[in-house]
mmCIF file of C-alpha atoms in Angstrom:
data_model
loop_
_atom_site.group_PDB
_atom_site.id
_atom_site.type_symbol
_atom_site.label_atom_id
_atom_site.label_comp_id
_atom_site.label_asym_id
_atom_site.label_seq_id
_atom_site.Cartn_x
_atom_site.Cartn_y
_atom_site.Cartn_z
ATOM 1 C CA MET B 1 -7.529 -17.350 -18.421
ATOM 2 C CA ILE B 2 -4.615 -17.523 -15.989
ATOM 3 C CA SER B 3 -2.438 -15.314 -18.194
ATOM 4 C CA LEU B 4 -5.241 -12.766 -18.587
ATOM 5 C CA SER B 5 -5.803 -12.545 -14.826
ATOM 6 C CA PHE B 6 -2.052 -12.271 -14.283
ATOM 7 C CA TYR B 7 -1.629 -9.333 -16.681
ATOM 8 C CA GLU B 8 -4.717 -7.568 -15.299
ATOM 9 C CA GLY B 9 -3.374 -8.083 -11.779
ATOM 10 C CA ASN B 10 -0.054 -6.552 -12.748
ATOM 11 C CA LEU B 11 -1.834 -3.522 -14.210
ATOM 12 C CA THR B 12 -3.982 -2.894 -11.133
ATOM 13 C CA THR B 13 -1.069 -3.527 -8.760
ATOM 14 C CA GLY B 14 0.991 -0.998 -10.692
ATOM 15 C CA LEU B 15 -1.810 1.555 -10.301
ATOM 16 C CA VAL B 16 -1.916 0.907 -6.549
ATOM 17 C CA TYR B 17 1.828 1.546 -6.287
ATOM 18 C CA LEU B 18 1.449 4.750 -8.324
ATOM 19 C CA SER B 19 -1.425 6.074 -6.198
ATOM 20 C CA PRO B 20 0.753 8.028 -3.680
ATOM 21 C CA ALA B 21 2.557 9.901 -6.488
ATOM 22 C CA LYS B 22 0.412 13.012 -6.021
ATOM 23 C CA THR B 23 1.219 13.029 -2.313
ATOM 24 C CA PHE B 24 4.942 13.166 -3.021
ATOM 25 C CA TRP B 25 4.560 15.766 -5.752
ATOM 26 C CA HIS B 26 2.781 17.832 -3.088
ATOM 27 C CA ILE B 27 5.697 17.236 -0.685
ATOM 28 C CA VAL B 28 8.250 18.276 -3.320
ATOM 29 C CA GLN B 29 6.297 21.419 -4.179
ATOM 30 C CA ARG B 30 5.913 22.404 -0.524
ATOM 31 C CA ARG B 31 9.413 21.182 0.320
ATOM 32 C CA SER B 32 7.986 19.731 3.504
ATOM 33 C CA THR B 33 6.456 16.419 4.584
ATOM 34 C CA GLU B 34 3.976 18.380 6.738
ATOM 35 C CA GLU B 35 1.815 15.915 8.704
ATOM 36 C CA PHE B 36 2.521 12.930 6.466
ATOM 37 C CA GLU B 37 4.109 9.846 8.026
ATOM 38 C CA SER B 38 6.802 7.602 6.554
ATOM 39 C CA ILE B 39 5.724 4.298 8.107
ATOM 40 C CA PRO B 40 3.187 3.341 5.376
ATOM 41 C CA TYR B 41 5.817 3.684 2.654
ATOM 42 C CA ILE B 42 8.499 1.865 4.630
ATOM 43 C CA SER B 43 6.095 -1.032 5.225
ATOM 44 C CA LYS B 44 4.973 -1.079 1.585
ATOM 45 C CA LEU B 45 8.591 -1.227 0.451
ATOM 46 C CA LEU B 46 9.183 -4.187 2.770
ATOM 47 C CA ASN B 47 6.059 -5.876 1.398
ATOM 48 C CA ALA B 48 7.219 -5.297 -2.192
ATOM 49 C CA TYR B 49 10.628 -6.825 -1.383
ATOM 50 C CA PHE B 50 9.078 -10.049 -0.138
ATOM 51 C CA TRP B 51 6.752 -10.350 -3.142
ATOM 52 C CA VAL B 52 9.774 -9.890 -5.426
ATOM 53 C CA TRP B 53 11.552 -12.632 -3.515
ATOM 54 C CA TYR B 54 8.481 -14.899 -3.721
ATOM 55 C CA GLY B 55 8.214 -14.294 -7.465
ATOM 56 C CA ILE B 56 11.880 -15.198 -7.921
ATOM 57 C CA VAL B 57 11.979 -18.398 -5.858
ATOM 58 C CA LYS B 58 8.612 -19.787 -6.997
ATOM 59 C CA PRO B 59 8.598 -21.284 -10.498
ATOM 60 C CA ASN B 60 6.577 -19.498 -13.199
ATOM 61 C CA SER B 61 6.012 -16.367 -11.095
ATOM 62 C CA VAL B 62 8.279 -13.903 -12.859
ATOM 63 C CA LEU B 63 5.434 -11.391 -13.326
ATOM 64 C CA VAL B 64 4.854 -11.317 -9.559
ATOM 65 C CA ALA B 65 8.498 -10.360 -9.187
ATOM 66 C CA SER B 66 8.439 -7.803 -12.013
ATOM 67 C CA VAL B 67 5.404 -5.763 -10.939
ATOM 68 C CA ASN B 68 6.534 -5.714 -7.327
ATOM 69 C CA GLY B 69 10.051 -4.807 -8.460
ATOM 70 C CA PHE B 70 8.438 -1.801 -10.143
ATOM 71 C CA GLY B 71 6.572 -1.101 -6.894
ATOM 72 C CA ALA B 72 9.738 -1.435 -4.811
ATOM 73 C CA ALA B 73 11.518 1.089 -7.041
ATOM 74 C CA LEU B 74 8.651 3.559 -6.566
ATOM 75 C CA GLU B 75 8.585 3.033 -2.801
ATOM 76 C CA ILE B 76 12.362 3.632 -2.624
ATOM 77 C CA ILE B 77 11.811 6.944 -4.429
ATOM 78 C CA TYR B 78 8.995 7.837 -2.015
ATOM 79 C CA VAL B 79 11.167 7.079 1.027
ATOM 80 C CA ILE B 80 14.106 9.072 -0.394
ATOM 81 C CA ILE B 81 11.840 12.071 -1.030
ATOM 82 C CA PHE B 82 10.559 11.751 2.531
ATOM 83 C CA LEU B 83 14.109 11.707 3.879
ATOM 84 C CA ILE B 84 15.014 14.818 1.901
ATOM 85 C CA PHE B 85 12.075 16.961 2.997
ATOM 86 C CA ALA B 86 11.279 15.645 6.496
ATOM 87 C CA PRO B 87 12.233 17.747 9.564
ATOM 88 C CA PRO B 88 15.405 16.557 11.340
ATOM 89 C CA MET B 89 13.731 14.457 14.042
ATOM 90 C CA MET B 90 11.386 12.761 11.568
ATOM 91 C CA ARG B 91 14.273 12.275 9.109
ATOM 92 C CA GLY B 92 16.323 10.489 11.737
ATOM 93 C CA ARG B 93 13.464 8.224 12.748
ATOM 94 C CA THR B 94 12.647 7.445 9.121
ATOM 95 C CA ALA B 95 16.287 6.628 8.351
ATOM 96 C CA VAL B 96 16.488 4.201 11.291
ATOM 97 C CA LEU B 97 13.179 2.510 10.421
ATOM 98 C CA ALA B 98 14.080 2.218 6.745
ATOM 99 C CA GLY B 99 17.506 0.826 7.605
ATOM 100 C CA VAL B 100 16.130 -1.817 9.954
ATOM 101 C CA CYS B 101 12.898 -2.721 8.123
ATOM 102 C CA ASP B 102 13.967 -2.301 4.499
ATOM 103 C CA VAL B 103 17.639 -3.318 4.609
ATOM 104 C CA VAL B 104 18.625 -5.363 7.669
ATOM 105 C CA PHE B 105 15.459 -7.450 8.139
ATOM 106 C CA PRO B 106 14.810 -8.505 4.515
ATOM 107 C CA GLY B 107 18.526 -8.899 3.792
ATOM 108 C CA THR B 108 19.047 -11.152 6.819
ATOM 109 C CA THR B 109 15.915 -13.189 6.085
ATOM 110 C CA VAL B 110 16.851 -13.850 2.471
ATOM 111 C CA LEU B 111 20.497 -14.611 3.328
ATOM 112 C CA VAL B 112 19.647 -17.083 6.111
ATOM 113 C CA THR B 113 17.039 -18.968 4.070
ATOM 114 C CA GLN B 114 19.302 -19.071 1.001
ATOM 115 C CA ILE B 115 22.165 -20.549 2.997
ATOM 116 C CA PHE B 116 20.385 -22.978 5.323
ATOM 117 C CA PHE B 117 17.137 -24.032 3.597
ATOM 118 C CA ASP B 118 16.046 -25.589 0.327
ATOM 119 C CA ARG B 119 13.833 -24.021 -2.342
ATOM 120 C CA ASP B 120 10.545 -25.338 -0.899
ATOM 121 C CA VAL B 121 11.232 -23.695 2.469
ATOM 122 C CA GLN B 122 12.257 -20.473 0.729
ATOM 123 C CA ILE B 123 8.926 -20.420 -1.136
ATOM 124 C CA LYS B 124 6.975 -20.989 2.079
ATOM 125 C CA VAL B 125 8.897 -18.372 4.071
ATOM 126 C CA SER B 126 8.712 -15.709 1.346
ATOM 127 C CA GLY B 127 5.037 -16.500 0.684
ATOM 128 C CA PHE B 128 4.112 -16.365 4.361
ATOM 129 C CA LEU B 129 5.900 -13.045 4.934
ATOM 130 C CA SER B 130 4.334 -11.597 1.777
ATOM 131 C CA LEU B 131 0.916 -12.729 2.992
ATOM 132 C CA CYS B 132 1.412 -11.147 6.432
ATOM 133 C CA PHE B 133 2.572 -7.762 5.160
ATOM 134 C CA SER B 134 -0.118 -7.695 2.462
ATOM 135 C CA MET B 135 -2.764 -8.241 5.136
ATOM 136 C CA VAL B 136 -1.382 -5.242 7.017
ATOM 137 C CA ALA B 137 -1.478 -3.142 3.847
ATOM 138 C CA TYR B 138 -5.044 -4.144 3.020
ATOM 139 C CA SER B 139 -6.179 -3.343 6.573
ATOM 140 C CA SER B 140 -4.964 0.273 6.333
ATOM 141 C CA PRO B 141 -8.302 1.633 4.987
ATOM 142 C CA LEU B 142 -10.184 0.373 8.069
ATOM 143 C CA SER B 143 -9.664 3.664 9.901
ATOM 144 C CA ALA B 144 -11.040 5.567 6.906
ATOM 145 C CA MET B 145 -14.079 3.267 6.811
ATOM 146 C CA LYS B 146 -14.658 3.943 10.517
ATOM 147 C CA THR B 147 -14.508 7.683 9.806
ATOM 148 C CA VAL B 148 -17.024 7.326 6.957
ATOM 149 C CA VAL B 149 -19.509 5.581 9.250
ATOM 150 C CA ALA B 150 -18.937 8.067 12.085
ATOM 151 C CA THR B 151 -19.249 11.180 9.919
ATOM 152 C CA LYS B 152 -21.678 9.735 7.349
ATOM 153 C CA SER B 153 -19.449 11.284 4.686
ATOM 154 C CA VAL B 154 -17.075 9.850 2.071
ATOM 155 C CA GLU B 155 -14.941 13.000 1.786
ATOM 156 C CA TYR B 156 -11.767 11.251 2.860
ATOM 157 C CA MET B 157 -12.253 7.874 1.167
ATOM 158 C CA PRO B 158 -11.589 8.541 -2.538
ATOM 159 C CA PHE B 159 -13.754 6.437 -4.825
ATOM 160 C CA LEU B 160 -11.101 5.840 -7.493
ATOM 161 C CA LEU B 161 -8.537 4.286 -5.166
ATOM 162 C CA SER B 162 -11.218 2.218 -3.422
ATOM 163 C CA PHE B 163 -12.324 0.934 -6.824
ATOM 164 C CA ILE B 164 -8.745 0.115 -7.898
ATOM 165 C CA LEU B 165 -8.131 -1.826 -4.684
ATOM 166 C CA PHE B 166 -11.428 -3.683 -5.198
ATOM 167 C CA ILE B 167 -10.474 -4.668 -8.763
ATOM 168 C CA ASN B 168 -6.909 -5.539 -7.722
ATOM 169 C CA GLY B 169 -8.150 -7.837 -4.962
ATOM 170 C CA ALA B 170 -10.690 -9.464 -7.278
ATOM 171 C CA VAL B 171 -8.230 -10.116 -10.120
ATOM 172 C CA TRP B 172 -5.522 -11.577 -7.888
ATOM 173 C CA THR B 173 -8.104 -13.692 -6.038
ATOM 174 C CA VAL B 174 -9.230 -15.197 -9.346
ATOM 175 C CA TYR B 175 -5.600 -15.860 -10.258
ATOM 176 C CA ALA B 176 -4.955 -17.461 -6.852
ATOM 177 C CA VAL B 177 -7.976 -19.758 -7.235
ATOM 178 C CA LEU B 178 -6.891 -20.838 -10.712
ATOM 179 C CA THR B 179 -3.305 -21.511 -9.596
ATOM 180 C CA LYS B 180 -4.252 -22.776 -6.114
ATOM 181 C CA ASP B 181 -1.882 -20.279 -4.493
ATOM 182 C CA LEU B 182 -2.965 -19.578 -0.910
ATOM 183 C CA PHE B 183 -0.199 -17.044 -0.320
ATOM 184 C CA ILE B 184 -1.679 -14.826 -3.028
ATOM 185 C CA GLY B 185 -5.306 -15.789 -2.407
ATOM 186 C CA ILE B 186 -5.646 -15.084 1.329
ATOM 187 C CA PRO B 187 -4.508 -11.418 1.389
ATOM 188 C CA ASN B 188 -6.129 -10.550 -1.919
ATOM 189 C CA GLY B 189 -9.361 -12.306 -0.990
ATOM 190 C CA SER B 190 -9.395 -10.201 2.173
ATOM 191 C CA GLY B 191 -8.624 -7.122 0.084
ATOM 192 C CA PHE B 192 -11.504 -7.934 -2.244
ATOM 193 C CA ILE B 193 -13.902 -8.192 0.723
ATOM 194 C CA LEU B 194 -12.641 -4.909 2.208
ATOM 195 C CA GLY B 195 -12.817 -3.253 -1.203
ATOM 196 C CA THR B 196 -16.414 -4.401 -1.580
ATOM 197 C CA ALA B 197 -17.217 -2.992 1.862
ATOM 198 C CA GLN B 198 -15.655 0.347 0.900
ATOM 199 C CA LEU B 199 -17.757 0.573 -2.270
ATOM 200 C CA VAL B 200 -20.891 -0.320 -0.292
ATOM 201 C CA LEU B 201 -20.096 2.454 2.202
ATOM 202 C CA TYR B 202 -19.480 4.841 -0.675
ATOM 203 C CA ALA B 203 -22.894 4.008 -2.146
ATOM 204 C CA MET B 204 -24.547 4.454 1.259
ATOM 205 C CA TYR B 205 -22.940 7.753 2.262
ATOM 206 C CA TRP B 206 -22.113 9.537 -0.985
ATOM 207 C CA LYS B 207 -23.781 12.924 -1.271
ATOM 208 C CA PRO B 208 -23.551 15.618 -3.960
ATOM 209 C CA LYS B 209 -21.177 18.417 -3.007
ATOM 210 C CA SER B 210 -22.875 21.332 -1.316
ATOM 211 C CA SER B 211 -22.059 24.747 -2.750
ATOM 212 C CA SER B 212 -21.490 25.953 0.792
ATOM 213 C CA MET B 213 -18.660 23.504 1.412
ATOM 214 C CA LYS B 214 -15.190 25.065 1.204
ATOM 215 C CA ILE B 215 -13.142 21.971 0.573
ATOM 216 C CA SER B 216 -10.378 22.103 -2.011
ATOM 217 C CA ASP B 217 -9.772 19.414 -4.600
ATOM 218 C CA ASP B 218 -6.533 18.488 -2.839
ATOM 219 C CA ALA B 219 -8.334 17.974 0.465
ATOM 220 C CA LEU B 220 -10.881 15.728 -1.192
ATOM 221 C CA GLU B 221 -8.179 13.607 -2.711
ATOM 222 C CA ASP B 222 -5.953 13.437 0.382
ATOM 223 C CA GLY B 223 -7.826 11.105 2.715
ATOM 224 C CA TRP B 224 -6.280 7.688 3.306
ATOM 225 C CA GLN B 225 -4.790 7.709 -0.193
ATOM 226 C CA HIS B 226 -2.285 10.201 1.181
ATOM 227 C CA GLU B 227 -2.085 8.134 4.352
ATOM 228 C CA ARG B 228 -2.116 11.043 6.768
ATOM 229 C CA LEU B 229 -1.451 9.717 10.224
ATOM 230 C CA ILE B 230 -1.086 11.396 13.597
ATOM 231 C CA SER B 231 1.462 14.179 13.438
ATOM 232 C CA ALA B 232 4.750 13.261 15.052
ATOM 233 C CA ASP B 233 5.113 16.766 16.446
ATOM 234 C CA ASN B 234 1.743 17.316 18.098
ATOM 235 C CA PRO B 235 -0.983 14.637 17.974
ATOM 236 C CA GLU B 236 -3.611 17.063 19.206
ATOM 237 C CA LYS B 237 -3.343 19.098 16.017
ATOM 238 C CA ARG B 238 -5.217 16.346 14.189
ATOM 239 C CA GLU B 239 -8.287 16.766 16.384
ATOM 240 C CA GLY B 240 -11.239 18.864 15.357
#
């Protein structure tokens, strides 16, 4: 049962990491990051690093390390693509943030704990940091949920990604209960609850597409999957 939940969790986690791929294909095709922001991908890379570390230092958790190693590799590719196609000011800011958050901070944390603390402390520190950053990642759809309630429309909350996050949270919560791992259970239990809420909202506000609506397939799939944030150049452009 534990092994089954573990392999299912790795599959769904891999799908979550792959979900922004269309966003970056769009960026490559347009040769511009447009209004996309780099912060979500920088933070996800940091989160993946700490889960890799947790999987390495905790006994019998090699699959936690492997799937998040896969995720870290993808996030590095995403950040590199962002650096290539971002405008100069955004590129500079992204480079500084990535350097501090994805190189200096995790490198210093791992080095200090490896030198001065034993394995039990390393497990607790890596688990706690993984928990914290996972909670931040799972909270990211809250703004989309607020928009759904305000507009009574699910246009910008794609069902497929909501469903994947729901399944991912459920599978890892089951695994955490079976292994009594609070560091995995707390963020994924929260993710399961948020995923359930998203599916409930989808059921409440889903409507068949009107023939009069002029919304492209790309626009329908953008939403919070593409993690569009306020434009760094002109925040007012996002209004209306």
